[in-house]
Amino acid sequence: MTRFEALTGVRVRESYLSSDDAQFAALRTGAASDWDIVNPSLNGAWRYVKAGVLKPLDLAKIPTRSQMYPPFASTDKVKGQNGATYAVPYLWGLNPIVYRTDKIQGEASYATLFDPKYKGQLAMRDYALEAIAIAALHVGVPRERVFALNASELAEAKKALVAQKPLLRTYWQTIGDLTNLFATGEVACAFSWRVPYDELKGKMPVAMAKPKVGIMGWCDCFAMPASISDEKAELGYKFINYLLGPDYASQIAEKGNYATSSSIIRDTLSKEKQADIFVDDLSVMDSFLWPIAPDNYAEWLKVWNEVKAS
Amino acid sequence: MARAVRRSDTITLGTAAAVLYLPLLVLVVFSFNASPLMAFPLTGFSLRWYAALAGNAAFLHGLLTSLLVAQPVGFLAMVVGLAAALALTAPRLPWRIAFLALVLLPFLVPKSVLAIAQAMLLSLIGWDRGAVTLILAQALVAAPFATVLVAAMLLRFDHRLTEAARDLGATPWKSFRFVMLPHLKGALGGAYSVGVILSLADLTIATFLSGRTQPLSLIVASEFRRELRPDINAMQVVVLVLTALVIGTGQLGRLLRRRRLFPVPLTDQAVALRAGFEETSGRPSKAARC
Amino acid sequence: MTLPPRLRREHLAVPVALLFGLGSLAPIVVLAVLSVFRVDDFDLVPAVSARTWIELAGTPIYAVLIGKALLSGAATAVSTALMGYPIALALRRLPPSLKGPALVVLLTPLYTGEVVRIYAWRVTLGAEGLVNSALQALGLTQSPLTFLLFSPFTTGLVLAYNNAPFMILSLWVAAETVEPRLIEAARDLGARPLDAFFRIVFPLTLPGLAAGVFTVFTLAAGEMLTPSLLGGTSGATAMALIENLFGTAFDWPMASALALALLAALFAVAAAGAALVLLSRSARAVLWRAP
């Protein structure tokens, strides 16, 4: 941010928000009239587009976009029915399984999370979308369909989750929470984000697993509110151009261990660094699984709460 | 009245205090622990988290915001509490029970439900959320406590005094201003502090109603989501020591002014303090609180 | 600000009632209205339907969660009352000079943020935590007791911890009004300590008990953070579901209906409980005596 400010003389002011939902609600209700840039998630972008709160983007004004990895450049999740593009993916990552190599035999997979052998050492995120999708993968639903389950598949997934519940030490709430669970030895294997791995790798034997059957990805997008003035929109384009450029990409790879959606600096990174930010083997992008709220999400929520209260 | 404390009482209170302070002890220990992880084993003594605290601009900015928001909340709570208490204890008030229920309502509804409902209402009428909504909403939750506090004092107030003033030719305003108000000074001060304390400790209301105004509790909560850094423990310890000092000196002041602390003043103090602390168990969202 | 002579104190009730009506009654009315609306594409459609209420009534999970909230509130109220009495009575017997400091000691822990305290409990009760280490060092247990953390036991313990000060305060304030000579007289007349407690102290502190029970019950029933972060897999709460429905699912009607149902259940139980206590014969005797 500071680099961009120095380059352009524009000051970037950030607002802290608790979630994508809060951001959407703020835009939807007009509570965010002074925002110039918003960051919808790739998976949630459709509802922003559908609700008409975003400005259609002029891609010609974002030259750095040319080096984006194909899955991000070609995604139609950021497009409206009229074909216009409303958001640009810029930062992404994977949600791996993190596990203790001294307590789990072999490389962990989703099956490990349902394995009675590890009773009391497992944890799942308290999040209906991902938990049910993982259970669906576990009971054999193909990857393309895990976010569009039919009634019987949803029931199957629920059964698996109910059976899993006694094996779990707890459901984790925030990533700081999960890091603490690993650090205090409560949990040996969990569906996770990469954060606990980064924080703990020097201190205990931890590893990350990226299940081939389907790996949950996350991706943040850049977008501008529909109501933005032309003058500010120009600055916005400059900003996204910066975010997709080499400067931001190398900083975020160094400090945050994240990759941007652009291949612009990939070849200049060491093999280890590439592996660290998941761009060493680009085939990982073939097993991407983007969590997307299904139409009957309320139903999913009900199932998830029934599992938790069972 | 001075007599030794019974042995059984010492045991009861000692045990209670030990249990009460066990988690705080853990907090203090980890605020001085060198490792960034809150887990055993301890890795050695360090003051780095206290140093980190001083250099954290976001924290300091949030603290300033919190302090600036807390003042009007205290003032509004005091004024509304005074008005409500005067009405509540007026001899001729019709529908007294209904009025009392209405005034106590913000306390009885779980705070997250109330805040969510208020957010929905604001959305419907298209009112932007920000410092104003935050202040109003916090003042609303503080007002019931302020009311109870002032009303408790009013009930004990000898109305013959105002009557005497009136007999001597004072206008109702004058008798209120010069006879009743001085009597209420303590309670009003208490009402003000209740508002301030409650506002400083609040996260629940801020989560839903603060808009772009970002008080400390919100900033800490958002940091805490990502990682549990011990500088938050350190901040907690600092806040703890400061409050203990403030309350402690307040107590000492009272003690010096009038020797007899109890039984009467306990009620007022208790109500005031309890109201102030109530909010610390308010339910924040999934986010954390400092 | 000069009050015209015709305006009296009771007239202040009008603006105050307006304020509270707008601030807290109106949002609750909004909940009621929203609960019969529908959401289409993130737009609230004012098409009145009983969908949410039918679903609420027909789905056991909602009733289960509301029941759990009530149970957790009641359990916390009872446990804090049980431990609150001995503490409050001991506090009452303290010499006056120690009472001020005791109040500070009692209330200070509440100043720490809830989440920070939750993580303190984790390192206290965890498998590698303080308590388990102590137990194993003393040779009392061979392996860590896992039920200490992430179980209903933990939730109960920490809810009691969080709310105990409110109960103790209520009981203490009530106990201060009990004339010590009454107890002495009873003892002189041969009453055993427990007799004296049940015949004198208990009835005289009933109003305080009612206030404490009411407070602790509503606070504990509305808790969501402690159960979800310390209760392990047993940590589901109605409050968390309401927030989920409101935010992630964008199902405001269902969120409203569930919130209202929870409110109604809380009020019904709390009011019934308070009435039961306050209408009991001994409480009535105390209340009538009060000014």
Coordinates of C-alpha atoms in Angstrom, one line a residue, chain A:
Chain A
M1 CA 0.0 0.0 0.0
T2 CA 2.7 2.5 1.0
R3 CA 4.6 1.8 -2.2
F4 CA 1.5 2.6 -4.3
E5 CA 0.9 5.7 -2.3
A6 CA 4.5 6.8 -2.9
L7 CA 4.1 6.1 -6.6
T8 CA 0.9 8.0 -7.2
G9 CA 0.5 10.3 -4.3
V10 CA -2.9 8.8 -3.5
R11 CA -3.6 7.9 0.0
V12 CA -5.3 4.6 0.5
R13 CA -7.5 4.3 3.5
E14 CA -8.6 0.9 4.7
S15 CA -11.7 -0.1 6.6
Y16 CA -11.7 -3.2 8.8
L17 CA -14.6 -5.5 8.1
S18 CA -15.6 -8.7 9.7
S19 CA -16.5 -10.6 6.6
D20 CA -17.5 -10.6 2.9
D21 CA -21.1 -10.6 4.1
A22 CA -20.6 -7.4 6.1
Q23 CA -19.1 -5.8 3.0
F24 CA -22.0 -7.0 0.8
A25 CA -24.6 -5.8 3.3
A26 CA -22.9 -2.4 3.5
L27 CA -22.9 -2.0 -0.3
R28 CA -26.4 -3.3 -0.6
T29 CA -27.7 -0.9 2.0
G30 CA -25.8 2.1 0.9
A31 CA -23.9 2.2 4.2
A32 CA -20.6 2.3 2.2
S33 CA -21.1 5.3 0.1
D34 CA -17.6 6.6 0.7
W35 CA -15.8 3.4 -0.5
D36 CA -14.0 3.5 -3.8
I37 CA -12.7 0.0 -3.9
V38 CA -14.2 -3.2 -2.5
N39 CA -12.8 -6.7 -2.3
P40 CA -15.5 -9.3 -3.0
S41 CA -14.4 -12.9 -2.9
L42 CA -14.3 -14.7 -6.2
N43 CA -17.0 -17.1 -4.9
G44 CA -19.3 -14.4 -3.6
A45 CA -18.8 -12.0 -6.6
W46 CA -22.0 -13.2 -8.3
R47 CA -24.3 -11.8 -5.7
Y48 CA -22.6 -8.4 -5.9
V49 CA -23.0 -8.5 -9.7
K50 CA -26.6 -9.7 -9.5
A51 CA -27.5 -7.0 -7.0
G52 CA -26.0 -4.4 -9.3
V53 CA -23.7 -2.8 -6.8
L54 CA -20.6 -2.9 -8.9
K55 CA -19.2 -0.9 -11.8
P56 CA -18.5 -2.7 -15.1
L57 CA -14.8 -2.5 -15.7
D58 CA -12.9 -1.4 -18.7
L59 CA -10.3 -4.1 -19.0
A60 CA -8.2 -2.1 -21.5
K61 CA -7.3 0.1 -18.6
I62 CA -5.6 -2.8 -16.7
P63 CA -2.7 -3.8 -18.9
T64 CA -1.0 -6.0 -16.3
R65 CA -4.0 -8.3 -16.5
S66 CA -2.4 -9.9 -19.6
Q67 CA -0.3 -12.2 -17.4
M68 CA -3.0 -13.6 -15.2
Y69 CA -3.1 -17.4 -14.8
P70 CA -5.8 -18.8 -17.1
P71 CA -8.2 -20.0 -14.4
F72 CA -8.5 -16.4 -13.1
A73 CA -8.4 -14.7 -16.5
S74 CA -11.2 -16.9 -17.9
T75 CA -13.5 -17.2 -14.9
D76 CA -17.0 -16.1 -15.7
K77 CA -17.9 -15.7 -12.0
V78 CA -17.0 -12.0 -12.3
K79 CA -19.1 -11.5 -15.3
G80 CA -22.7 -10.4 -15.6
Q81 CA -25.3 -11.8 -17.9
N82 CA -24.4 -9.1 -20.4
G83 CA -20.9 -10.4 -20.6
A84 CA -19.3 -7.3 -18.9
T85 CA -16.6 -7.9 -16.3
Y86 CA -17.3 -6.5 -12.8
A87 CA -14.3 -7.7 -10.7
V88 CA -10.7 -8.8 -11.2
P89 CA -9.2 -11.6 -9.2
Y90 CA -5.9 -10.5 -7.7
L91 CA -4.9 -12.5 -4.7
W92 CA -5.5 -16.2 -4.1
G93 CA -4.5 -19.2 -2.1
L94 CA -5.4 -22.7 -1.1
N95 CA -7.0 -24.1 2.1
P96 CA -4.9 -27.1 2.7
I97 CA -5.1 -29.8 5.4
V98 CA -2.5 -29.0 8.0
Y99 CA -1.3 -32.0 10.1
R100 CA 1.4 -33.1 12.5
T101 CA 3.7 -35.5 10.8
D102 CA 4.6 -37.1 14.2
K103 CA 1.0 -38.0 14.9
I104 CA -0.5 -38.7 11.6
Q105 CA 0.8 -41.6 9.4
G106 CA 1.4 -40.7 5.8
E107 CA 0.1 -37.8 4.0
A108 CA -3.2 -36.6 5.3
S109 CA -6.3 -36.5 3.1
Y110 CA -9.9 -35.8 3.6
A111 CA -10.3 -39.4 4.7
T112 CA -8.0 -38.7 7.6
L113 CA -10.5 -36.2 8.9
F114 CA -13.1 -39.1 9.1
D115 CA -10.7 -41.7 10.5
P116 CA -11.7 -43.2 13.9
K117 CA -8.0 -43.9 14.5
Y118 CA -7.4 -40.3 15.2
K119 CA -10.4 -39.7 17.5
G120 CA -10.0 -36.6 19.6
Q121 CA -7.2 -35.1 17.5
L122 CA -9.1 -33.7 14.5
A123 CA -10.8 -30.4 13.9
M124 CA -13.1 -29.0 11.2
R125 CA -13.9 -25.4 10.5
D126 CA -17.3 -24.3 11.8
Y127 CA -18.5 -23.3 8.4
A128 CA -21.4 -25.1 6.7
L129 CA -20.2 -24.5 3.1
E130 CA -16.8 -26.1 3.4
A131 CA -17.7 -28.8 6.0
I132 CA -20.6 -30.2 3.9
A133 CA -18.6 -30.0 0.7
I134 CA -15.7 -32.0 2.2
A135 CA -18.1 -34.6 3.6
A136 CA -19.7 -34.8 0.1
L137 CA -16.2 -35.4 -1.5
H138 CA -15.6 -38.0 1.2
V139 CA -18.7 -39.9 0.4
G140 CA -17.8 -39.9 -3.3
V141 CA -19.7 -37.0 -4.8
P142 CA -17.8 -35.8 -7.9
R143 CA -16.0 -32.5 -7.6
E144 CA -18.1 -30.6 -10.0
R145 CA -21.3 -31.3 -8.0
V146 CA -20.3 -30.7 -4.4
F147 CA -21.9 -27.3 -4.3
A148 CA -25.0 -28.5 -6.1
L149 CA -25.9 -31.5 -4.0
N150 CA -29.3 -33.2 -4.4
A151 CA -31.3 -34.2 -1.4
S152 CA -30.0 -37.7 -1.1
E153 CA -26.4 -36.5 -1.5
L154 CA -26.9 -33.8 1.2
A155 CA -28.4 -36.5 3.5
E156 CA -25.3 -38.7 2.8
A157 CA -22.9 -35.9 3.6
K158 CA -24.9 -35.2 6.8
K159 CA -24.6 -38.8 7.9
A160 CA -20.8 -38.6 7.4
L161 CA -20.6 -35.4 9.4
V162 CA -22.7 -36.8 12.2
A163 CA -20.4 -39.8 12.3
Q164 CA -17.4 -37.5 12.3
K165 CA -18.5 -35.4 15.1
P166 CA -17.4 -37.6 18.0
L167 CA -14.0 -37.9 16.4
L168 CA -13.4 -34.2 16.5
R169 CA -11.8 -32.3 19.3
T170 CA -13.7 -29.1 18.3
Y171 CA -14.8 -27.0 15.4
W172 CA -12.5 -24.1 14.9
Q173 CA -13.8 -20.5 14.5
T174 CA -11.0 -18.2 13.3
I175 CA -7.6 -19.1 11.9
G176 CA -5.9 -17.6 15.0
D177 CA -8.1 -20.1 17.0
L178 CA -6.8 -23.0 14.9
T179 CA -3.2 -22.0 15.2
N180 CA -3.7 -21.9 19.0
L181 CA -5.2 -25.4 18.8
F182 CA -2.2 -26.8 17.1
A183 CA 0.3 -24.9 19.3
T184 CA -1.3 -26.2 22.5
G185 CA -1.3 -29.8 21.2
E186 CA -5.1 -30.2 21.2
V187 CA -5.3 -30.9 17.5
A188 CA -3.1 -33.0 15.2
C189 CA -4.9 -32.7 11.9
A190 CA -7.5 -30.2 10.6
F191 CA -9.0 -28.8 7.5
S192 CA -7.2 -25.5 7.6
W193 CA -5.8 -22.4 6.0
R194 CA -2.1 -22.1 5.5
V195 CA -1.5 -19.8 8.5
P196 CA -0.9 -22.4 11.2
Y197 CA 1.6 -24.1 9.0
D198 CA 3.6 -20.8 8.5
E199 CA 3.4 -20.0 12.2
L200 CA 4.4 -23.4 13.5
K201 CA 6.7 -25.0 11.0
G202 CA 9.9 -24.2 12.9
K203 CA 8.4 -25.2 16.2
M204 CA 6.8 -28.6 15.6
P205 CA 6.7 -31.1 12.8
V206 CA 3.8 -29.8 10.7
A207 CA 3.0 -30.3 7.0
M208 CA 0.4 -29.3 4.5
A209 CA -1.6 -31.6 2.3
K210 CA -3.4 -30.6 -0.9
P211 CA -6.0 -33.4 -1.6
K212 CA -6.1 -34.1 -5.3
V213 CA -9.8 -35.0 -5.2
G214 CA -10.6 -31.3 -4.9
I215 CA -8.9 -28.5 -3.0
M216 CA -10.7 -25.5 -1.7
G217 CA -9.4 -22.3 -3.0
W218 CA -10.0 -18.7 -2.0
C219 CA -9.5 -15.7 -4.1
D220 CA -10.1 -12.0 -3.5
C221 CA -11.2 -9.7 -6.2
F222 CA -10.9 -6.1 -6.9
A223 CA -14.0 -4.1 -7.8
M224 CA -15.5 -0.6 -7.7
P225 CA -18.9 0.4 -6.5
A226 CA -21.4 1.3 -9.2
S227 CA -21.7 4.8 -7.9
I228 CA -18.0 5.8 -8.2
S229 CA -17.1 9.0 -10.0
D230 CA -15.1 8.8 -13.2
E231 CA -12.2 10.6 -11.7
K232 CA -11.9 8.2 -8.8
A233 CA -12.4 5.2 -11.2
E234 CA -9.3 6.3 -13.0
L235 CA -7.4 6.0 -9.7
G236 CA -9.0 2.7 -9.1
Y237 CA -7.7 1.4 -12.4
K238 CA -4.2 2.5 -11.5
F239 CA -4.6 0.8 -8.2
I240 CA -5.6 -2.6 -9.6
N241 CA -2.9 -2.3 -12.2
Y242 CA -0.5 -1.9 -9.4
L243 CA -1.9 -4.9 -7.5
L244 CA -1.5 -7.1 -10.6
G245 CA 2.0 -5.8 -11.2
P246 CA 5.4 -7.2 -10.2
D247 CA 6.0 -4.8 -7.3
Y248 CA 3.0 -6.0 -5.2
A249 CA 3.4 -9.6 -6.3
S250 CA 7.0 -9.8 -5.0
Q251 CA 6.1 -8.0 -1.7
I252 CA 3.1 -10.2 -1.0
A253 CA 5.1 -13.4 -1.9
E254 CA 7.8 -12.4 0.5
K255 CA 5.9 -11.1 3.4
G256 CA 2.5 -12.8 3.2
N257 CA 3.3 -16.1 1.5
Y258 CA 0.6 -15.5 -1.0
A259 CA 0.5 -15.4 -4.8
T260 CA -1.3 -12.9 -6.9
S261 CA -3.4 -14.0 -9.8
S262 CA -0.6 -13.0 -12.2
S263 CA 2.3 -15.1 -13.4
I264 CA 4.4 -11.9 -13.7
I265 CA 7.1 -12.7 -11.2
R266 CA 6.7 -16.5 -10.9
D267 CA 9.9 -17.3 -12.9
T268 CA 12.0 -15.0 -10.8
L269 CA 11.2 -16.9 -7.5
S270 CA 13.2 -19.7 -6.1
K271 CA 11.7 -23.3 -6.2
E272 CA 11.0 -23.2 -2.5
K273 CA 9.3 -19.9 -2.6
Q274 CA 7.2 -21.2 -5.6
A275 CA 6.2 -24.2 -3.6
D276 CA 5.4 -22.1 -0.6
I277 CA 2.9 -20.1 -2.5
F278 CA 1.6 -23.1 -4.5
V279 CA 2.8 -22.0 -7.9
D280 CA 5.6 -24.6 -8.4
D281 CA 3.2 -27.1 -9.8
L282 CA 0.5 -25.3 -11.8
S283 CA -1.5 -28.5 -12.1
V284 CA -2.9 -27.7 -8.7
M285 CA -5.2 -25.3 -10.5
D286 CA -6.8 -28.3 -12.1
S287 CA -8.1 -29.5 -8.8
F288 CA -9.4 -26.1 -7.6
L289 CA -12.7 -26.2 -5.9
W290 CA -14.3 -22.8 -5.4
P291 CA -16.8 -22.8 -2.6
I292 CA -19.9 -21.2 -3.8
A293 CA -23.1 -20.7 -1.8
P294 CA -25.7 -23.1 -3.3
D295 CA -29.2 -21.9 -4.0
N296 CA -30.5 -23.8 -1.1
Y297 CA -27.9 -22.5 1.3
A298 CA -30.4 -22.1 4.1
E299 CA -31.0 -25.8 3.8
W300 CA -27.2 -26.4 4.1
L301 CA -27.2 -24.2 7.2
K302 CA -30.0 -26.2 8.7
V303 CA -28.1 -29.4 8.0
W304 CA -24.9 -28.1 9.5
N305 CA -26.7 -26.9 12.7
E306 CA -28.4 -30.3 12.9
V307 CA -25.1 -31.9 12.8
K308 CA -23.7 -29.6 15.5
A309 CA -26.7 -30.1 17.7
S310 CA -26.9 -33.9 17.2

